[in-house]
mmCIF file of C-alpha atoms in Angstrom:
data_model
loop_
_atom_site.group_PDB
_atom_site.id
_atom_site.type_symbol
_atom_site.label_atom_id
_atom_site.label_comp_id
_atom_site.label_asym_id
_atom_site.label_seq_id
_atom_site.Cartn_x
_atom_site.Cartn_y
_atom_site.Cartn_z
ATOM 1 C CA UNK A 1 -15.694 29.880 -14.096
ATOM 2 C CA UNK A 2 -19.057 27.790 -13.398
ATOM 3 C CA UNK A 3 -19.414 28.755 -9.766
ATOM 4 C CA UNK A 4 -20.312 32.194 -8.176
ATOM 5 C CA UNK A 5 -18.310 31.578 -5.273
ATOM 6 C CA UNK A 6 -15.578 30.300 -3.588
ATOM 7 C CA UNK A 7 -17.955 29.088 -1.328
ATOM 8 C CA UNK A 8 -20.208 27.045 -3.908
ATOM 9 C CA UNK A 9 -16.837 26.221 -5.368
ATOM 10 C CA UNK A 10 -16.115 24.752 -2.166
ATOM 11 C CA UNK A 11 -19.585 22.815 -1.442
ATOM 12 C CA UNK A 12 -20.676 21.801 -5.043
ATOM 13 C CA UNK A 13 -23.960 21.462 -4.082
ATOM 14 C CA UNK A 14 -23.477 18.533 -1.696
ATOM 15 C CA UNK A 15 -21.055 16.931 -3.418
ATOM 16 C CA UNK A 16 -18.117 19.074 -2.096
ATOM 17 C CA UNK A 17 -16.740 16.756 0.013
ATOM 18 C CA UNK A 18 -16.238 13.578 -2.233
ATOM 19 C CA UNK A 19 -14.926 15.337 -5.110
ATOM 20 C CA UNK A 20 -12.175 17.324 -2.911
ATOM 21 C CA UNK A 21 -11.471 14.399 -1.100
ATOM 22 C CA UNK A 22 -11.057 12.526 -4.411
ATOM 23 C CA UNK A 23 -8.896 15.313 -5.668
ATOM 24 C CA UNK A 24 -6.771 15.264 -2.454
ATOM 25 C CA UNK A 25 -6.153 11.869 -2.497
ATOM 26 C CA UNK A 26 -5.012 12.020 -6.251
ATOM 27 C CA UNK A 27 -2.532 14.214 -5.296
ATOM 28 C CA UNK A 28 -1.095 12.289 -1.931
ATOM 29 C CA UNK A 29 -0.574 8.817 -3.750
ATOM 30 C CA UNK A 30 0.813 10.876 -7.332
ATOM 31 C CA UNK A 31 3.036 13.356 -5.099
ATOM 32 C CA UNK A 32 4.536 10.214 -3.646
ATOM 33 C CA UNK A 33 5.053 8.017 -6.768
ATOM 34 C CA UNK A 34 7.211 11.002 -7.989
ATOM 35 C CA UNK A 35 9.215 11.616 -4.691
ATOM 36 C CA UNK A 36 9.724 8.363 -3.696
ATOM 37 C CA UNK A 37 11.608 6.850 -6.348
ATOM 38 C CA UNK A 38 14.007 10.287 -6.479
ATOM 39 C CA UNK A 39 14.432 9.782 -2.962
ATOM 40 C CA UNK A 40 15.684 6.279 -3.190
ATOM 41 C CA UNK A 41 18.337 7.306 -6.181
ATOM 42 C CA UNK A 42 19.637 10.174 -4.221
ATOM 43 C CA UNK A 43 19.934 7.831 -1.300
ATOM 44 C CA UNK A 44 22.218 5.027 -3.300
ATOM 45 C CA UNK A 45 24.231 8.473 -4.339
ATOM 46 C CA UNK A 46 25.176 9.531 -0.933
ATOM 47 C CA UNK A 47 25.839 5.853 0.226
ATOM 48 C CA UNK A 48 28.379 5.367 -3.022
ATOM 49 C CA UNK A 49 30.113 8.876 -2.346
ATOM 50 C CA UNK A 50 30.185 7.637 1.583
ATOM 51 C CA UNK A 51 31.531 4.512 0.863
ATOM 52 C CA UNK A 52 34.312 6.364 -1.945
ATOM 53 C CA UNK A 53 35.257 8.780 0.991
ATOM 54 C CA UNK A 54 35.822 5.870 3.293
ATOM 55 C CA UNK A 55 37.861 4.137 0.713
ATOM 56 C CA UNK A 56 40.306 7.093 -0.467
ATOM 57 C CA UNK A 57 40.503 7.276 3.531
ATOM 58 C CA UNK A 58 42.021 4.242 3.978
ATOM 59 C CA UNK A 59 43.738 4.221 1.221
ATOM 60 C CA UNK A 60 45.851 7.201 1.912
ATOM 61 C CA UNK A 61 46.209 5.938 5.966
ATOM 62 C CA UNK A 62 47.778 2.590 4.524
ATOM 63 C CA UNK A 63 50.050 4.750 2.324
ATOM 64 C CA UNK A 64 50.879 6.754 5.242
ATOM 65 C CA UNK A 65 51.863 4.166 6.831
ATOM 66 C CA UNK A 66 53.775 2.635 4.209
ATOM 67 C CA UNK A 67 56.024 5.867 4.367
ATOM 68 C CA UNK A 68 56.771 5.668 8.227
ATOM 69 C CA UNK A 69 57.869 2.388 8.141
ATOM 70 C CA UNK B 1 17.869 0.704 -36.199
ATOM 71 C CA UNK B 2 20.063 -1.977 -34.552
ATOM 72 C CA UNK B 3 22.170 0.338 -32.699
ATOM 73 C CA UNK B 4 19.355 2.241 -31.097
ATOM 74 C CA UNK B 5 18.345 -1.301 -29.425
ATOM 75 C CA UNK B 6 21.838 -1.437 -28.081
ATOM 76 C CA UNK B 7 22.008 1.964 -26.663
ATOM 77 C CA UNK B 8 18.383 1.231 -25.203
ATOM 78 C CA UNK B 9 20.362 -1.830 -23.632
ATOM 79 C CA UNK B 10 22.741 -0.006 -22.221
ATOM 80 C CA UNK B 11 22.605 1.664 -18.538
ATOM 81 C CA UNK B 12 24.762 4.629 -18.984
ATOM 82 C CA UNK B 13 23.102 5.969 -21.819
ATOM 83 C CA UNK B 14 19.572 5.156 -20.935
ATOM 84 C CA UNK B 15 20.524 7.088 -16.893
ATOM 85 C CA UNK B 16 21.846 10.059 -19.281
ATOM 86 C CA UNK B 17 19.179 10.506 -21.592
ATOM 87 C CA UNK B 18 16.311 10.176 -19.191
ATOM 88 C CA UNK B 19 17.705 12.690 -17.023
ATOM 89 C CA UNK B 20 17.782 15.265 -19.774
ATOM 90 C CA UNK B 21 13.663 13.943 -20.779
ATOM 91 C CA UNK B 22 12.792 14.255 -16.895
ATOM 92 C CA UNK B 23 14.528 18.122 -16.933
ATOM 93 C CA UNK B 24 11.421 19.280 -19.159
ATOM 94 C CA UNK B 25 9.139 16.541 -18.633
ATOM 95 C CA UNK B 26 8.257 16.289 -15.250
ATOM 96 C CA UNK B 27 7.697 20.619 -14.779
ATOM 97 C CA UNK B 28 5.499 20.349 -18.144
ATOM 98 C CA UNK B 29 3.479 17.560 -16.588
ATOM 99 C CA UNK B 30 3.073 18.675 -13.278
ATOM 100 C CA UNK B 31 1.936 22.123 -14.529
ATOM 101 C CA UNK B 32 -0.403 20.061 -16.979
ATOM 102 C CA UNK B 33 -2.031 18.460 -14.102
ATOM 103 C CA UNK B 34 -2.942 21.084 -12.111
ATOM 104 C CA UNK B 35 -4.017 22.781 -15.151
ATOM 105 C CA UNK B 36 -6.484 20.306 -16.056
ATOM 106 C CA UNK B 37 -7.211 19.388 -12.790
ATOM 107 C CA UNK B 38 -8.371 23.303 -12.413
ATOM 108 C CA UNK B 39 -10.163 22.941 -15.392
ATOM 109 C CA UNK B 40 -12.051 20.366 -14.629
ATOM 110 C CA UNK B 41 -13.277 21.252 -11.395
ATOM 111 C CA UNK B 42 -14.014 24.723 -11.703
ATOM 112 C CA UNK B 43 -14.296 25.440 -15.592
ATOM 113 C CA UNK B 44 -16.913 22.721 -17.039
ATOM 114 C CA UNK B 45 -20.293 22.661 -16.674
ATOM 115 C CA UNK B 46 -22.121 19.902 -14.271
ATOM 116 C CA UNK B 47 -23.349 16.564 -15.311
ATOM 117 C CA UNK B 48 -27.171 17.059 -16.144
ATOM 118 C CA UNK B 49 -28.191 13.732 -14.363
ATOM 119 C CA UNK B 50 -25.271 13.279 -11.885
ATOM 120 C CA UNK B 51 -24.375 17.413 -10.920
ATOM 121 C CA UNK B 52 -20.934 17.959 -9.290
ATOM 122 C CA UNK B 53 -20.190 14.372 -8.142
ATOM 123 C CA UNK B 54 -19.449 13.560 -11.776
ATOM 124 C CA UNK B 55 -16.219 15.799 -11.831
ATOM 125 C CA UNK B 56 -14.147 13.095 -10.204
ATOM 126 C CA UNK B 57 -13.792 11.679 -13.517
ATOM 127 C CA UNK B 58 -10.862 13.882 -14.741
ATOM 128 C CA UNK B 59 -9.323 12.266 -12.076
ATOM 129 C CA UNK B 60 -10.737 8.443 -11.971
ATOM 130 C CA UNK B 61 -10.604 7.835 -15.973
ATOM 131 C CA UNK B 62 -6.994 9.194 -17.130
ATOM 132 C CA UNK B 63 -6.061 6.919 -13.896
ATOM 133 C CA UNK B 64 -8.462 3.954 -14.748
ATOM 134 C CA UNK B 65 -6.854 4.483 -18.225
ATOM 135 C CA UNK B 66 -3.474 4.995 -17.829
ATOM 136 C CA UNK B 67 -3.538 1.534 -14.874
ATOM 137 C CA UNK B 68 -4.513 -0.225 -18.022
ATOM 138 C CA UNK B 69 -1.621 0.964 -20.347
ATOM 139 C CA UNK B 70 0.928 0.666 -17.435
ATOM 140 C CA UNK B 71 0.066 -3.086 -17.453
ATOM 141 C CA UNK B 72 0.992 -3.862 -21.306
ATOM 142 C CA UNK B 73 3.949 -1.931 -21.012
ATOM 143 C CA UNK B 74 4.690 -4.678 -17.837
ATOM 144 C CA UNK B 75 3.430 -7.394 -19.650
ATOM 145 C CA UNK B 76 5.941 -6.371 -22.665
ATOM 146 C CA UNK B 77 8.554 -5.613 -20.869
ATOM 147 C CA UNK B 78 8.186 -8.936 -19.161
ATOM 148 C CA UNK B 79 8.006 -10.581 -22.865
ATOM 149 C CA UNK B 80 11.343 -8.845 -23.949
ATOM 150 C CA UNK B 81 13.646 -9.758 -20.576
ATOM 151 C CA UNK B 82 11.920 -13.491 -21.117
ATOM 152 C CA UNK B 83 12.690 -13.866 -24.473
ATOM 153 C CA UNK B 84 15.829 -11.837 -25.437
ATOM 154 C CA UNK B 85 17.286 -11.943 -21.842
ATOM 155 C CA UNK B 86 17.283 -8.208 -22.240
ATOM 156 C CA UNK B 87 18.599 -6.269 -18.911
ATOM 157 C CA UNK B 88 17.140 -3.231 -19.354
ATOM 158 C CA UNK B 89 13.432 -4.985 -19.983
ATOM 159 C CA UNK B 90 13.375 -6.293 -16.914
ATOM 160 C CA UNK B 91 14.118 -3.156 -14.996
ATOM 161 C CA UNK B 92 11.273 -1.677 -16.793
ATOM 162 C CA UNK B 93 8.879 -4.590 -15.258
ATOM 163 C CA UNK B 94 10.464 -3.827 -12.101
ATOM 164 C CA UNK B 95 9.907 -0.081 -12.299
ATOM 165 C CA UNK B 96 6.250 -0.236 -14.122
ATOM 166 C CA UNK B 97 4.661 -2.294 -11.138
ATOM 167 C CA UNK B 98 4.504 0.671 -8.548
ATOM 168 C CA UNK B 99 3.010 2.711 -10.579
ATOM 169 C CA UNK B 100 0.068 0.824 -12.067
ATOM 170 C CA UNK B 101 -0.511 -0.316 -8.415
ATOM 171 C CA UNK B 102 -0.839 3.638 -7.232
ATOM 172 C CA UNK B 103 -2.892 4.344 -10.238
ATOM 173 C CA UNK B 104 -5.094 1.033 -9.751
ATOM 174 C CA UNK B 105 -5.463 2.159 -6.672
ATOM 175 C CA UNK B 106 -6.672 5.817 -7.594
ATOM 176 C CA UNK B 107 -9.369 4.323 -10.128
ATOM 177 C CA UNK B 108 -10.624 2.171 -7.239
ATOM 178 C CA UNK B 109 -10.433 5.097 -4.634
ATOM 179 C CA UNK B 110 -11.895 8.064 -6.116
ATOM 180 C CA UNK B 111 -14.740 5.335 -7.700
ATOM 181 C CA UNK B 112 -16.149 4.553 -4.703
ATOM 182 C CA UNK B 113 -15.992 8.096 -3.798
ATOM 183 C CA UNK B 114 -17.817 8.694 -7.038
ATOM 184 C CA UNK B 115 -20.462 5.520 -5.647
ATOM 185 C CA UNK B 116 -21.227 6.945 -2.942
ATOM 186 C CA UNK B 117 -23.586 10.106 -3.987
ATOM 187 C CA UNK B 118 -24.172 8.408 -7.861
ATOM 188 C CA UNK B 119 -24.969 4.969 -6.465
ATOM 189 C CA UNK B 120 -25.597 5.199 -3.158
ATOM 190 C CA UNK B 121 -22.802 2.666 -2.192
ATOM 191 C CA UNK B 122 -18.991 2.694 -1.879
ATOM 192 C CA UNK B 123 -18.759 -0.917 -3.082
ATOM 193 C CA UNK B 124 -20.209 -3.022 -5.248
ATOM 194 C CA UNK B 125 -19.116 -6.616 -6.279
ATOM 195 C CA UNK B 126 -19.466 -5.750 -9.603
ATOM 196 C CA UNK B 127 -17.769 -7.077 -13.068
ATOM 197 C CA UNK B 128 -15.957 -3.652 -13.515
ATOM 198 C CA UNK B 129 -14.941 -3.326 -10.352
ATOM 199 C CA UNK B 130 -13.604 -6.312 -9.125
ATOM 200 C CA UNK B 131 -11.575 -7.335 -12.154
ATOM 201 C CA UNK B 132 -9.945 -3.539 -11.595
ATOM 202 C CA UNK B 133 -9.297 -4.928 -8.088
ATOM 203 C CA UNK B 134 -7.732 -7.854 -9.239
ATOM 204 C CA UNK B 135 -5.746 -5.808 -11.033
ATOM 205 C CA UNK B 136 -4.506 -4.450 -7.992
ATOM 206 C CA UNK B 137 -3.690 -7.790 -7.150
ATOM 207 C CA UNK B 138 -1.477 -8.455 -9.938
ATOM 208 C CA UNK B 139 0.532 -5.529 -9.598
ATOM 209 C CA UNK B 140 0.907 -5.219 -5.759
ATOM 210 C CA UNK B 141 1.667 -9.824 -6.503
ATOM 211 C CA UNK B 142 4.586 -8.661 -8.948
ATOM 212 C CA UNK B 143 6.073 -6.428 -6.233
ATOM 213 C CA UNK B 144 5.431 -8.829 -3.561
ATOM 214 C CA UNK B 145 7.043 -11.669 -5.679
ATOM 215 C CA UNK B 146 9.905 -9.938 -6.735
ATOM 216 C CA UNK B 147 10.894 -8.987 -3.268
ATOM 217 C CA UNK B 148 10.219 -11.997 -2.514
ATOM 218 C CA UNK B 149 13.568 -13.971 -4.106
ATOM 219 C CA UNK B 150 17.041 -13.300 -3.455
ATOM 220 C CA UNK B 151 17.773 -14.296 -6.988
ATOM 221 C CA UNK B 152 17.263 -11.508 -8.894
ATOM 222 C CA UNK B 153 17.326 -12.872 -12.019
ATOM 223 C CA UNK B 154 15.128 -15.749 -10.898
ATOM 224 C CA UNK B 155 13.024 -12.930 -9.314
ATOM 225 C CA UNK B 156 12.481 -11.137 -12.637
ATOM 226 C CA UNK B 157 12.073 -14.728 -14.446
ATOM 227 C CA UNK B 158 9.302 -15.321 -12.456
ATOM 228 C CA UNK B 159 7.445 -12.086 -12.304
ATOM 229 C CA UNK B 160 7.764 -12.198 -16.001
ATOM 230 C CA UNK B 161 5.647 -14.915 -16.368
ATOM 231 C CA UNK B 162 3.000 -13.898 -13.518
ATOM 232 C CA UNK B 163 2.456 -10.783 -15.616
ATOM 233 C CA UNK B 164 2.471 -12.584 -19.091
ATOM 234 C CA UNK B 165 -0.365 -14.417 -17.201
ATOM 235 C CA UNK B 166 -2.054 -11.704 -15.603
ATOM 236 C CA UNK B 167 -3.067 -10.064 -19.220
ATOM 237 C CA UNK B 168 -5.929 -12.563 -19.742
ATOM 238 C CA UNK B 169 -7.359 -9.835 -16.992
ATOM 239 C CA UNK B 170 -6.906 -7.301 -19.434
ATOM 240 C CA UNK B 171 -9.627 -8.161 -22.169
ATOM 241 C CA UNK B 172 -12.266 -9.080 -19.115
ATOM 242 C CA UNK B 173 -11.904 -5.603 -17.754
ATOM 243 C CA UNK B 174 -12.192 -3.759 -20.966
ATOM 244 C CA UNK B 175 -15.290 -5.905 -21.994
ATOM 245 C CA UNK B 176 -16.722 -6.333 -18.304
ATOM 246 C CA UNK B 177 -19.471 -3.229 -18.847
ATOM 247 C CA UNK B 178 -20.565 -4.892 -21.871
ATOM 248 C CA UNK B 179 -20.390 -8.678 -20.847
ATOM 249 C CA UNK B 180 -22.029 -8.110 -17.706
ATOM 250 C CA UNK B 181 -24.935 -6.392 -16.249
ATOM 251 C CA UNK B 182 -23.253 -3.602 -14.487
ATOM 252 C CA UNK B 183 -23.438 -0.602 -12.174
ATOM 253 C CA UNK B 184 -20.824 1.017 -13.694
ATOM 254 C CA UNK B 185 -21.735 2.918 -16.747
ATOM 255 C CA UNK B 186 -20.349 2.218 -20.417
ATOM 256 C CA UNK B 187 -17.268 4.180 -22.239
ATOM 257 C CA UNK B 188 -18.198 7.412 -23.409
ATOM 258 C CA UNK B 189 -15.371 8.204 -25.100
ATOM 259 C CA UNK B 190 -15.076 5.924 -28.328
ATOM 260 C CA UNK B 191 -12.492 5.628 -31.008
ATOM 261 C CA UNK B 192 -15.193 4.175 -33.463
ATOM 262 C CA UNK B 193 -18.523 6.368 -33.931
ATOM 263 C CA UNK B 194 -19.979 9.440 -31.689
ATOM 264 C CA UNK B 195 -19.070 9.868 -28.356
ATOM 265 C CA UNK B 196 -21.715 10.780 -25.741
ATOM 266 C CA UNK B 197 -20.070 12.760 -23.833
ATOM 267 C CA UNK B 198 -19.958 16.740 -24.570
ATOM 268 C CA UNK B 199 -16.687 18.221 -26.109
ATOM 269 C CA UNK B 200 -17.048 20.912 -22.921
ATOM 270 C CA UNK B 201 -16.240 17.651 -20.890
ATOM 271 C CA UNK B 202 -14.600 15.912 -23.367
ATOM 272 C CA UNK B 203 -11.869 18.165 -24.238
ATOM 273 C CA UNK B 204 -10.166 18.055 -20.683
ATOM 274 C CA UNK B 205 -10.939 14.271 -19.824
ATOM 275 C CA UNK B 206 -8.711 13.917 -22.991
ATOM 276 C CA UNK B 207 -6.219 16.341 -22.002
ATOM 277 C CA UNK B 208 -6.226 14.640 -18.415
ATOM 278 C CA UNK B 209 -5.733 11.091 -19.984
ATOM 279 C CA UNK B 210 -2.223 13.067 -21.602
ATOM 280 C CA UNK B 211 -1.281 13.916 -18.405
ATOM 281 C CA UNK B 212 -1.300 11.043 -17.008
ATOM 282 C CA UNK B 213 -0.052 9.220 -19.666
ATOM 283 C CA UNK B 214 3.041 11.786 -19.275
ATOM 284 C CA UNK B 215 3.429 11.530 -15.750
ATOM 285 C CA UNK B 216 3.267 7.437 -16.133
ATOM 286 C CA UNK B 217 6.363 7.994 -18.458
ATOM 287 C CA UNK B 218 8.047 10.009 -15.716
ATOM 288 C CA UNK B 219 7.767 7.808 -12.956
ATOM 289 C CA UNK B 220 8.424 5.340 -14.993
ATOM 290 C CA UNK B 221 11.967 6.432 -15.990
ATOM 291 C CA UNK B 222 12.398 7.915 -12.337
ATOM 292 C CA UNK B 223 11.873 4.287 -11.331
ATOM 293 C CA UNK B 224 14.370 2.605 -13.958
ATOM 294 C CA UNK B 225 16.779 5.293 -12.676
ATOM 295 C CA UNK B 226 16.494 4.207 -8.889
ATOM 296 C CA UNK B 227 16.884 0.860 -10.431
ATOM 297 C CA UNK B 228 19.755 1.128 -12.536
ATOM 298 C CA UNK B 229 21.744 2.984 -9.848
ATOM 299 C CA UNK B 230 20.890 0.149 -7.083
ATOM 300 C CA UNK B 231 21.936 -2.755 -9.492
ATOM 301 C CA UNK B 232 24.601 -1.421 -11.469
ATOM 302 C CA UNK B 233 26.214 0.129 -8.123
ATOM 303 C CA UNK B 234 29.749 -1.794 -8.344
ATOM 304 C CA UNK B 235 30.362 -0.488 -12.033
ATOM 305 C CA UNK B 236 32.984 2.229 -13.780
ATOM 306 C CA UNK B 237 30.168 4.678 -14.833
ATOM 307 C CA UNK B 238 28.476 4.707 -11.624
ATOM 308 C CA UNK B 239 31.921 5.511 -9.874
ATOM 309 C CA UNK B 240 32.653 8.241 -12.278
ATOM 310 C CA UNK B 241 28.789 9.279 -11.782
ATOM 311 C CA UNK B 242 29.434 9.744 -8.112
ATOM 312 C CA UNK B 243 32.645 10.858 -8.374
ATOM 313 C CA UNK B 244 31.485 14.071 -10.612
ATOM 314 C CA UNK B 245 28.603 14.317 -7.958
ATOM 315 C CA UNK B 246 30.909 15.279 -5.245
#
């Protein structure tokens, strides 16, 4: 490792704060270019399984009532 | 030959194989990144002119680099679904344009960060920078544009031909540190003759670059996934899709 320290890992001689500011916002905008577009699949999922369930619902109610009458 | 264009064409297999790429892909890449974002900060030796400032370029180059490359494969994809009609092009042009927009917007970030204790300024109206900005432009204009018809197809006509357009940026930011007098300093890394730039520093900017050329194909196919399932909602292998889900 090039530094001693955590610490003069940490302040880089001044420069510290832009690089791990730099680094952190890397990591914010590439964490959320990965997560967001797995959210939005897994949200279309749930609403077609939702709207399935609602549909074998009313399917079987209108067979239901098919029988009673 | 022919048949691997049609099962590139088609949605189900495209959904199936990408999900078993992503299974190893996406871990490996992560890991990468961290890696190499470890090794750059605490493993290589500071610049001699510039000290520890200059270790934001692991980060701003494979970024700068990788914007860049995201844009051809837009500006191809837009190509393709223009010329062949093809489906599967255009949700590739779709899914490319948030991700060269984040990574744009990384290069333009973590430079100014970078300005600040090498130049002594956040911003500069520079050649470099302001065509990168403009690339910005184009991409966050493509998502903008597409959102903004109701037409989809019309939608992906027209952002088609906004990024066939947009490529004459291309060239101009390439050649903008040697066209122009410029803060920004010239490519060290070169394909043709010596590079100035020290193979202690060289060897993870290059394995950076990989990363984020990997983790541009991830997103990319996590995109055309999100995509796929939100257009091709009301067909037979998305119902049996959901129907094994549950």
């Amino acid at each position: 490792m090039y530094f001693d320290s955590f610490q003069a890992a940490l302040s880089m001689d001044g420069h510290g704060t832009y690089v791990w500011v730099a680094y952190a916002i890397t990591l914010a905008v590439l964490a959320w270019i990965v997560i967001a577009p797995r959210r939005r699949a897994r949200n279309t999922l749930t609403q077609l399984a939702d709207e399935a369930r609602r549909q074998e619902g009313a399917a079987a109610k209108a067979k239901g009532e098919e029988v009673n009458t | 030959m022919w048949s691997f264009f049609h099962k590139l064409g088609s949605p189900p297999w495209l959904y199936r194989i990408s999900g078993s790429i992503l299974r190893w892909l996406l871990p490996l890449t992560i890991v990468a990144l961290f890696a190499g974002a470890v090794w750059g900060l605490l493993f290589t030796p500071p610049d001699f002119r510039q000290g520890n400032s200059y270790r934001i370029i692991y980060i701003h180059v494979p970024a700068a680099v990788v914007a860049l490359a995201g844009y051809y494969v837009m500006a191809i994809a837009g190509a393709i679904s223009l010329i062949w009609k093809m489906k599967m092009a255009d949700v590739a042009l779709r899914a490319s344009a948030p991700i060269g927009a984040a990574l744009t917007f990384i290069a333009l970030v973590t430079g100014a960060i970078w300005g600040k204790p090498t130049w002594g300024t956040w911003w500069v109206w520079d050649a470099r920078i302001t065509s990168m900005l403009i690339l910005l432009f184009l991409y966050l204009g493509i998502i903008a544009l597409y959102e903004a018809y109701d037409n989809k197809e019309a939608a992906g006509k027209a952002c088609a031909v906004l990024a066939l357009v947009g490529t004459v940026n291309i060239p101009i930011i390439y050649k903008s540190v040697d066209w122009w007098y410029s803060l920004h300093q010239p490519a060290s890394i070169k394909f043709t003759g010596e590079s100035t730039i020290d193979p202690s520093m060289l060897y993870p900017l290059l394995f950076m670059i990989t990363a984020f050329y990997a983790l541009f194909t991830c997103c990319l196919l996590l995109n055309m996934r999100a995509e796929l399932l939100s257009r091709e909602r009301r067909t037979g292998w998305i119902a049996r899709l959901v129907a094994e889900s549950r």
